[in-house]
Amino acid sequence: MTVGCQPKGLWIAVLLVMMSLLTSGCSKPQPEFSETVFTFGTLVEITIVGVDEATADLAYTAALDDLNYMHNTWHAWQENALARINNLLRTGGSFSLAPSILPLISKAKVLSEQSNGLFNPAIGELVNLWGFHSDERDDSPEPLHEDIQVLLDAAPSMQDVVIEGLNMHGTNDRIRLDFGGFAKGVAVDAVIEHLREFGIQNAIVNAGGDLRAIGQKDGRPWRIGIRNPDAEGVIASLEISGDESVFTSGDYERYFEIDGKRYHHIIDPRTGYPAMGTRSVTVLHNSGAVADAAATAMFVAGPDHWKTIANNMGISNVMLIGSDGRVQITTDMAKRLQFENGYAPAVTVIDTSKHQ
Ligand code: ADP
Ligand code: MG
């Protein structure tokens, strides 16, 4: 068995080099500062443009505090605020909630419902069974089908998490919240909001290739690359400006292999097994949290059903690469994406408005 976890740092380096190459040659370079921190299982790079160094330093300190706080509070399998909530939810009794974590749970409920339950942060036990709860998976084999079946029969969902004011209770003793499917998006959003409070108007927060950018760089859009799921390198690039997030869910992010078969970390809540049929889904949307949850949900929905989820979640920019290499993109995304030289996939452009 091989245990796979790709060196994301390398990819961030590739994307950043690409960004700086593509934005070089502008007439008025503004001061630019960059800091990288390892958190949420990946390297997070924060680039700030157009403010003085003292402001950038203050903003970095605040952003790093934010990231550490969020990572420690939400990590699904550590003794922290979320572990307490998980234990209490399983008892069925009512308990009070720290106001800081309430918006996260409310948002997860809404996004889960919009995704028809395919984005389901209540399936932490399934994620655990597959060994993807820790940053490094050990070499345990595929879980037993009967253990998966027990959890499928219990069918924990976000509907089992009932919020009443500042109190909450659970209605399913197999709920275990795991926000790994959108925590990075929520974190990137929070950091951007905090940077804005420091008067920063141009910045990019890049968490291992998943990112949100505001403003521009030296008067030009930020240009970012989308990784090729099959090989090293970038398959396409796109320009983003104003306030936009780009998130990708891929079967190459975290996986292990047994007898040549790949088991990755995005679980289909309907089968209890890693979702089949998709290599990667890239979503462009204003909110990082929505883009992140939607990428995970559409990965599960797969090549034939993602359009319904895109519609329900209000997403119009999507690229899905199927296991067969077939690329589907929405009409809006087709206008934005530029495939790299030498990469000319068979692309189907989809009008999602026809999939209500
Ligand atoms: P990444 O974090 O690598 O960018 P995703 O955003 O797709 O990838 O999140 C995958 C993580 O989400 C898994 O490691 C697990 O913690 C959690 N997860 C797995 N399947 C689901 C699902 N169907 N719904 C919600 N969360 C999921
Ligand atoms: Mg996600």
Tab-separated table of C-alpha atoms and ligand atoms in Angstrom:
chain	number	residue	atom	x	y	z
A	1	MET	CA	0.000	0.000	0.000
A	2	THR	CA	1.208	3.494	-0.685
A	3	VAL	CA	0.037	6.455	1.274
A	4	GLY	CA	-0.213	9.589	-0.827
A	5	CYS	CA	-0.295	13.187	0.157
A	6	GLN	CA	0.959	15.580	-2.481
A	7	PRO	CA	3.551	18.207	-1.597
A	8	LYS	CA	1.273	21.202	-1.873
A	9	GLY	CA	4.111	23.618	-1.094
A	10	LEU	CA	5.605	22.849	-4.490
A	11	TRP	CA	2.350	23.682	-6.186
A	12	ILE	CA	1.930	26.920	-4.340
A	13	ALA	CA	5.432	27.820	-5.440
A	14	VAL	CA	4.521	26.995	-9.060
A	15	LEU	CA	1.329	29.054	-8.891
A	16	LEU	CA	3.027	31.992	-7.236
A	17	VAL	CA	5.898	32.040	-9.698
A	18	MET	CA	3.305	31.932	-12.433
A	19	MET	CA	1.345	34.776	-10.905
A	20	SER	CA	4.400	36.980	-10.563
A	21	LEU	CA	5.553	36.206	-14.101
A	22	LEU	CA	2.177	36.980	-15.570
A	23	THR	CA	1.704	40.208	-13.649
A	24	SER	CA	5.214	41.509	-14.212
A	25	GLY	CA	5.850	44.275	-16.711
A	26	CYS	CA	3.175	46.522	-15.219
A	27	SER	CA	3.876	50.205	-15.247
A	28	LYS	CA	3.486	51.124	-11.545
A	29	PRO	CA	4.655	48.413	-9.137
A	30	GLN	CA	3.186	48.957	-5.660
A	31	PRO	CA	4.748	47.732	-2.402
A	32	GLU	CA	4.078	44.027	-1.990
A	33	PHE	CA	4.436	41.857	1.103
A	34	SER	CA	4.076	38.136	1.453
A	35	GLU	CA	3.965	35.716	4.409
A	36	THR	CA	3.492	31.962	4.444
A	37	VAL	CA	2.278	29.808	7.307
A	38	PHE	CA	1.559	26.079	7.553
A	39	THR	CA	-1.989	25.540	8.812
A	40	PHE	CA	-5.172	23.651	7.812
A	41	GLY	CA	-2.818	20.910	6.552
A	42	THR	CA	-1.358	23.145	3.873
A	43	LEU	CA	0.775	26.201	3.242
A	44	VAL	CA	-1.248	29.399	3.373
A	45	GLU	CA	0.324	32.361	1.607
A	46	ILE	CA	-0.991	35.867	2.223
A	47	THR	CA	0.095	38.532	-0.252
A	48	ILE	CA	-0.746	42.164	0.412
A	49	VAL	CA	-0.244	44.940	-2.130
A	50	GLY	CA	-0.382	48.712	-1.872
A	51	VAL	CA	0.019	49.486	1.846
A	52	ASP	CA	3.047	50.427	3.953
A	53	GLU	CA	5.097	47.801	5.745
A	54	ALA	CA	3.809	48.670	9.222
A	55	THR	CA	0.181	48.142	8.141
A	56	ALA	CA	1.094	44.895	6.407
A	57	ASP	CA	2.868	43.655	9.573
A	58	LEU	CA	-0.145	44.430	11.766
A	59	ALA	CA	-2.440	42.717	9.289
A	60	TYR	CA	-0.219	39.615	9.181
A	61	THR	CA	-0.196	39.295	12.937
A	62	ALA	CA	-4.009	39.472	12.994
A	63	ALA	CA	-4.366	37.053	10.074
A	64	LEU	CA	-2.017	34.476	11.594
A	65	ASP	CA	-3.880	34.705	14.911
A	66	ASP	CA	-7.161	34.156	13.012
A	67	LEU	CA	-5.809	31.121	11.188
A	68	ASN	CA	-4.360	29.513	14.318
A	69	TYR	CA	-7.535	30.139	16.280
A	70	MET	CA	-9.785	28.693	13.555
A	71	HIS	CA	-7.576	25.690	12.944
A	72	ASN	CA	-7.392	24.816	16.638
A	73	THR	CA	-11.114	25.369	17.246
A	74	TRP	CA	-12.432	23.470	14.242
A	75	HIS	CA	-10.030	20.602	13.848
A	76	ALA	CA	-12.390	17.642	13.864
A	77	TRP	CA	-10.321	15.252	15.918
A	78	GLN	CA	-8.603	17.303	18.593
A	79	GLU	CA	-9.711	18.117	22.117
A	80	ASN	CA	-11.234	21.492	21.307
A	81	ALA	CA	-14.521	23.397	21.096
A	82	LEU	CA	-15.757	21.239	18.210
A	83	ALA	CA	-14.967	18.000	20.085
A	84	ARG	CA	-17.105	19.249	22.981
A	85	ILE	CA	-19.948	20.029	20.596
A	86	ASN	CA	-19.652	16.614	18.960
A	87	ASN	CA	-19.817	14.838	22.320
A	88	LEU	CA	-22.853	16.855	23.403
A	89	LEU	CA	-24.673	16.472	20.082
A	90	ARG	CA	-24.511	12.710	20.428
A	91	THR	CA	-26.185	12.796	23.853
A	92	GLY	CA	-29.331	14.457	22.444
A	93	GLY	CA	-29.476	16.963	25.330
A	94	SER	CA	-29.680	20.717	24.813
A	95	PHE	CA	-26.517	22.759	25.389
A	96	SER	CA	-25.334	26.306	24.875
A	97	LEU	CA	-23.010	27.239	22.078
A	98	ALA	CA	-20.040	29.600	21.958
A	99	PRO	CA	-21.303	32.496	19.788
A	100	SER	CA	-18.083	32.293	17.752
A	101	ILE	CA	-18.923	28.846	16.371
A	102	LEU	CA	-22.653	29.365	15.727
A	103	PRO	CA	-22.284	31.078	12.297
A	104	LEU	CA	-20.077	28.229	11.109
A	105	ILE	CA	-22.674	25.598	12.001
A	106	SER	CA	-25.592	27.633	10.614
A	107	LYS	CA	-23.747	28.144	7.343
A	108	ALA	CA	-22.906	24.454	7.135
A	109	LYS	CA	-26.601	23.603	7.570
A	110	VAL	CA	-27.670	25.931	4.746
A	111	LEU	CA	-24.973	24.747	2.336
A	112	SER	CA	-25.654	21.110	3.143
A	113	GLU	CA	-29.347	21.549	2.421
A	114	GLN	CA	-28.665	23.406	-0.852
A	115	SER	CA	-26.367	20.578	-1.932
A	116	ASN	CA	-29.094	17.978	-1.359
A	117	GLY	CA	-26.943	16.572	1.444
A	118	LEU	CA	-23.943	15.783	-0.772
A	119	PHE	CA	-21.921	18.308	1.203
A	120	ASN	CA	-22.537	16.672	4.541
A	121	PRO	CA	-20.268	17.778	7.403
A	122	ALA	CA	-22.144	15.429	9.780
A	123	ILE	CA	-20.357	12.347	8.358
A	124	GLY	CA	-17.196	12.736	10.422
A	125	GLU	CA	-17.464	9.113	11.539
A	126	LEU	CA	-17.274	7.929	7.929
A	127	VAL	CA	-14.266	10.167	7.309
A	128	ASN	CA	-12.703	8.656	10.417
A	129	LEU	CA	-13.475	5.096	9.281
A	130	TRP	CA	-11.564	5.786	6.076
A	131	GLY	CA	-8.666	7.208	8.079
A	132	PHE	CA	-8.801	10.716	6.684
A	133	HIS	CA	-9.425	12.402	10.013
A	134	SER	CA	-5.761	12.940	10.806
A	135	ASP	CA	-3.311	14.891	8.696
A	136	GLU	CA	-1.280	11.722	8.085
A	137	ARG	CA	-3.277	8.600	7.328
A	138	ASP	CA	-1.808	5.420	8.818
A	139	ASP	CA	-1.617	2.227	6.729
A	140	SER	CA	-4.862	0.627	7.905
A	141	PRO	CA	-6.752	-1.228	5.167
A	142	GLU	CA	-10.096	-0.428	3.558
A	143	PRO	CA	-12.842	-0.346	6.228
A	144	LEU	CA	-15.244	-3.265	6.605
A	145	HIS	CA	-18.452	-2.886	4.638
A	146	GLU	CA	-20.558	-3.732	7.701
A	147	ASP	CA	-18.994	-0.838	9.617
A	148	ILE	CA	-19.836	1.492	6.736
A	149	GLN	CA	-23.376	0.082	6.608
A	150	VAL	CA	-23.994	0.850	10.292
A	151	LEU	CA	-23.231	4.516	9.584
A	152	LEU	CA	-25.298	4.547	6.380
A	153	ASP	CA	-28.255	3.159	8.335
A	154	ALA	CA	-27.840	5.853	10.998
A	155	ALA	CA	-27.589	8.478	8.168
A	156	PRO	CA	-26.373	11.467	10.209
A	157	SER	CA	-27.049	14.767	8.474
A	158	MET	CA	-27.022	18.490	9.241
A	159	GLN	CA	-30.793	18.265	9.731
A	160	ASP	CA	-29.987	16.302	12.886
A	161	VAL	CA	-28.292	19.408	14.258
A	162	VAL	CA	-31.057	21.583	15.701
A	163	ILE	CA	-30.270	25.214	16.602
A	164	GLU	CA	-32.595	27.125	18.950
A	165	GLY	CA	-31.220	30.591	19.656
A	166	LEU	CA	-27.851	30.056	21.315
A	167	ASN	CA	-28.735	26.481	22.231
A	168	MET	CA	-28.349	23.377	20.175
A	169	HIS	CA	-29.143	19.675	20.342
A	170	GLY	CA	-28.636	16.627	18.184
A	171	THR	CA	-31.207	14.112	17.012
A	172	ASN	CA	-28.813	11.383	15.857
A	173	ASP	CA	-26.245	9.639	18.026
A	174	ARG	CA	-23.881	9.077	15.076
A	175	ILE	CA	-23.413	12.768	14.207
A	176	ARG	CA	-19.810	13.842	14.155
A	177	LEU	CA	-19.202	17.258	12.654
A	178	ASP	CA	-16.156	17.472	10.404
A	179	PHE	CA	-15.827	20.826	8.650
A	180	GLY	CA	-12.870	19.747	6.483
A	181	GLY	CA	-15.059	20.158	3.378
A	182	PHE	CA	-15.331	23.942	3.764
A	183	ALA	CA	-13.125	25.053	6.669
A	184	LYS	CA	-10.441	26.384	4.352
A	185	GLY	CA	-13.039	28.496	2.549
A	186	VAL	CA	-14.422	29.901	5.801
A	187	ALA	CA	-10.884	30.641	7.002
A	188	VAL	CA	-9.872	32.395	3.780
A	189	ASP	CA	-13.049	34.523	3.960
A	190	ALA	CA	-12.347	35.483	7.573
A	191	VAL	CA	-8.760	36.505	6.794
A	192	ILE	CA	-9.863	38.641	3.834
A	193	GLU	CA	-12.481	40.384	6.007
A	194	HIS	CA	-9.836	41.083	8.634
A	195	LEU	CA	-7.374	42.441	6.059
A	196	ARG	CA	-10.075	44.830	4.868
A	197	GLU	CA	-10.468	46.152	8.405
A	198	PHE	CA	-6.834	47.278	8.145
A	199	GLY	CA	-7.700	49.269	5.014
A	200	ILE	CA	-6.132	46.711	2.697
A	201	GLN	CA	-7.826	46.677	-0.702
A	202	ASN	CA	-5.510	44.428	-2.709
A	203	ALA	CA	-4.615	40.994	-1.392
A	204	ILE	CA	-4.671	37.301	-2.118
A	205	VAL	CA	-4.968	34.519	0.448
A	206	ASN	CA	-3.841	31.261	-1.127
A	207	ALA	CA	-4.356	28.060	0.868
A	208	GLY	CA	-2.597	25.396	-1.187
A	209	GLY	CA	-4.103	26.570	-4.472
A	210	ASP	CA	-7.540	27.366	-2.970
A	211	LEU	CA	-7.759	31.119	-2.714
A	212	ARG	CA	-9.664	34.369	-2.456
A	213	ALA	CA	-8.392	37.591	-3.987
A	214	ILE	CA	-9.542	41.184	-3.570
A	215	GLY	CA	-8.630	44.193	-5.655
A	216	GLN	CA	-5.854	43.931	-8.161
A	217	LYS	CA	-2.121	43.738	-8.430
A	218	ASP	CA	-0.493	46.890	-9.826
A	219	GLY	CA	-3.675	47.804	-11.649
A	220	ARG	CA	-4.080	44.428	-13.297
A	221	PRO	CA	-6.122	41.353	-12.346
A	222	TRP	CA	-4.520	38.581	-10.346
A	223	ARG	CA	-3.759	35.672	-12.629
A	224	ILE	CA	-3.916	32.203	-11.141
A	225	GLY	CA	-3.267	28.707	-12.399
A	226	ILE	CA	-5.411	25.566	-12.067
A	227	ARG	CA	-3.483	22.404	-11.489
A	228	ASN	CA	-3.555	19.472	-13.893
A	229	PRO	CA	-5.036	16.543	-11.907
A	230	ASP	CA	-3.080	14.004	-13.985
A	231	ALA	CA	0.401	15.440	-14.037
A	232	GLU	CA	2.603	18.165	-12.725
A	233	GLY	CA	1.818	21.603	-14.076
A	234	VAL	CA	-1.054	23.894	-14.741
A	235	ILE	CA	-3.840	23.085	-17.224
A	236	ALA	CA	-5.527	26.440	-17.319
A	237	SER	CA	-5.311	29.925	-15.932
A	238	LEU	CA	-7.797	32.647	-15.223
A	239	GLU	CA	-7.792	36.269	-14.188
A	240	ILE	CA	-9.601	37.295	-11.043
A	241	SER	CA	-10.172	40.735	-9.576
A	242	GLY	CA	-12.578	42.640	-7.372
A	243	ASP	CA	-13.483	39.933	-4.917
A	244	GLU	CA	-13.427	36.339	-6.107
A	245	SER	CA	-12.542	32.888	-4.768
A	246	VAL	CA	-11.360	29.832	-6.654
A	247	PHE	CA	-11.564	26.440	-4.931
A	248	THR	CA	-10.779	22.985	-6.261
A	249	SER	CA	-11.638	19.562	-4.844
A	250	GLY	CA	-9.518	16.799	-6.343
A	251	ASP	CA	-8.925	13.084	-5.881
A	252	TYR	CA	-5.186	13.795	-5.834
A	253	GLU	CA	-5.291	15.965	-2.700
A	254	ARG	CA	-5.343	13.164	-0.118
A	255	TYR	CA	-5.536	9.507	-0.946
A	256	PHE	CA	-4.083	6.056	-0.425
A	257	GLU	CA	-3.809	3.111	-2.795
A	258	ILE	CA	-4.433	-0.590	-2.264
A	259	ASP	CA	-3.636	-2.933	-5.168
A	260	GLY	CA	-3.491	-0.007	-7.559
A	261	LYS	CA	-6.929	1.297	-6.583
A	262	ARG	CA	-7.137	4.869	-5.338
A	263	TYR	CA	-9.153	5.738	-2.253
A	264	HIS	CA	-9.425	9.489	-1.814
A	265	HIS	CA	-10.830	11.700	0.943
A	266	ILE	CA	-14.133	12.925	-0.526
A	267	ILE	CA	-16.802	10.525	0.677
A	268	ASP	CA	-20.178	10.013	-0.975
A	269	PRO	CA	-22.623	10.155	1.974
A	270	ARG	CA	-25.037	7.891	0.022
A	271	THR	CA	-22.598	4.993	-0.424
A	272	GLY	CA	-20.102	5.547	2.387
A	273	TYR	CA	-17.258	5.105	-0.137
A	274	PRO	CA	-15.004	7.652	-1.841
A	275	ALA	CA	-17.078	9.357	-4.544
A	276	MET	CA	-16.646	7.823	-8.000
A	277	GLY	CA	-16.439	9.364	-11.449
A	278	THR	CA	-14.737	12.717	-10.758
A	279	ARG	CA	-11.079	13.758	-10.850
A	280	SER	CA	-11.553	17.381	-9.870
A	281	VAL	CA	-14.048	20.209	-9.599
A	282	THR	CA	-13.047	23.875	-9.684
A	283	VAL	CA	-15.517	26.546	-8.575
A	284	LEU	CA	-15.260	30.320	-8.889
A	285	HIS	CA	-17.535	32.306	-6.576
A	286	ASN	CA	-17.341	35.387	-4.360
A	287	SER	CA	-17.457	33.533	-1.078
A	288	GLY	CA	-14.638	31.109	-0.308
A	289	ALA	CA	-16.876	29.085	2.038
A	290	VAL	CA	-19.554	28.608	-0.628
A	291	ALA	CA	-16.986	27.804	-3.341
A	292	ASP	CA	-15.285	25.237	-1.082
A	293	ALA	CA	-18.516	23.496	-0.039
A	294	ALA	CA	-19.834	23.556	-3.611
A	295	ALA	CA	-16.631	22.013	-5.019
A	296	THR	CA	-16.904	19.160	-2.519
A	297	ALA	CA	-20.639	18.665	-3.217
A	298	MET	CA	-20.249	18.684	-7.012
A	299	PHE	CA	-17.312	16.287	-6.766
A	300	VAL	CA	-19.701	13.864	-5.027
A	301	ALA	CA	-22.550	14.570	-7.480
A	302	GLY	CA	-20.269	13.583	-10.366
A	303	PRO	CA	-20.208	14.254	-14.134
A	304	ASP	CA	-23.934	13.573	-14.696
A	305	HIS	CA	-25.522	15.368	-11.758
A	306	TRP	CA	-23.341	18.343	-10.758
A	307	LYS	CA	-25.431	20.855	-12.716
A	308	THR	CA	-28.438	20.480	-10.419
A	309	ILE	CA	-26.209	21.153	-7.409
A	310	ALA	CA	-24.593	24.154	-9.150
A	311	ASN	CA	-28.058	25.582	-9.696
A	312	ASN	CA	-29.262	24.926	-6.163
A	313	MET	CA	-26.132	26.515	-4.685
A	314	GLY	CA	-26.201	29.524	-7.015
A	315	ILE	CA	-22.884	28.697	-8.691
A	316	SER	CA	-22.340	29.676	-12.321
A	317	ASN	CA	-18.584	29.149	-12.778
A	318	VAL	CA	-17.594	25.468	-12.679
A	319	MET	CA	-15.093	23.154	-14.337
A	320	LEU	CA	-15.460	19.420	-13.693
A	321	ILE	CA	-12.917	16.884	-14.929
A	322	GLY	CA	-14.329	13.361	-14.999
A	323	SER	CA	-12.412	10.149	-14.279
A	324	ASP	CA	-12.490	9.523	-18.037
A	325	GLY	CA	-10.693	12.845	-18.640
A	326	ARG	CA	-13.796	14.508	-20.062
A	327	VAL	CA	-13.911	18.203	-19.151
A	328	GLN	CA	-17.207	20.017	-18.602
A	329	ILE	CA	-17.350	23.745	-18.034
A	330	THR	CA	-20.203	26.182	-17.607
A	331	THR	CA	-20.746	28.936	-20.191
A	332	ASP	CA	-19.610	31.559	-17.642
A	333	MET	CA	-16.430	29.628	-16.801
A	334	ALA	CA	-15.687	29.125	-20.513
A	335	LYS	CA	-15.440	32.913	-20.857
A	336	ARG	CA	-12.889	33.106	-18.038
A	337	LEU	CA	-10.633	30.073	-18.472
A	338	GLN	CA	-7.623	29.971	-20.715
A	339	PHE	CA	-6.254	26.484	-21.306
A	340	GLU	CA	-2.499	26.322	-21.366
A	341	ASN	CA	-0.539	25.758	-24.537
A	342	GLY	CA	-0.242	22.072	-25.219
A	343	TYR	CA	-3.348	21.217	-23.193
A	344	ALA	CA	-6.377	20.955	-25.427
A	345	PRO	CA	-8.932	18.719	-23.727
A	346	ALA	CA	-12.259	17.781	-25.255
A	347	VAL	CA	-14.447	20.332	-23.481
A	348	THR	CA	-18.223	20.340	-23.208
A	349	VAL	CA	-19.691	23.730	-22.400
A	350	ILE	CA	-22.790	23.448	-20.247
A	351	ASP	CA	-25.594	25.950	-19.862
A	352	THR	CA	-26.553	25.257	-16.247
A	353	SER	CA	-29.740	27.309	-16.489
A	354	LYS	CA	-31.216	24.344	-18.377
A	355	HIS	CA	-30.778	22.132	-15.309
A	356	GLN	CA	-33.180	23.642	-12.839
B	1	ADP	P1	-9.541	19.758	0.377
B	1	ADP	O1	-9.749	20.044	1.816
B	1	ADP	O2	-8.436	18.815	0.088
B	1	ADP	O3	-9.477	20.988	-0.481
B	1	ADP	P2	-12.362	19.245	0.153
B	1	ADP	O4	-12.689	20.676	0.305
B	1	ADP	O5	-13.113	18.529	-0.909
B	1	ADP	O6	-10.840	19.001	-0.128
B	1	ADP	O7	-12.631	18.575	1.566
B	1	ADP	C1	-12.389	17.223	1.821
B	1	ADP	C2	-12.577	16.986	3.309
B	1	ADP	O8	-13.955	17.205	3.635
B	1	ADP	C3	-12.291	15.567	3.754
B	1	ADP	O9	-10.958	15.417	4.182
B	1	ADP	C4	-13.275	15.368	4.911
B	1	ADP	O10	-12.755	15.938	6.095
B	1	ADP	C5	-14.465	16.189	4.494
B	1	ADP	N1	-15.456	15.468	3.672
B	1	ADP	C6	-15.324	14.306	2.956
B	1	ADP	N2	-16.456	14.010	2.292
B	1	ADP	C7	-17.339	15.012	2.577
B	1	ADP	C8	-18.692	15.283	2.188
B	1	ADP	N3	-19.377	14.479	1.360
B	1	ADP	N4	-19.271	16.402	2.696
B	1	ADP	C9	-18.612	17.235	3.530
B	1	ADP	N5	-17.340	17.045	3.930
B	1	ADP	C10	-16.701	15.948	3.452
B	2	MG	MG	-14.357	21.699	-0.262
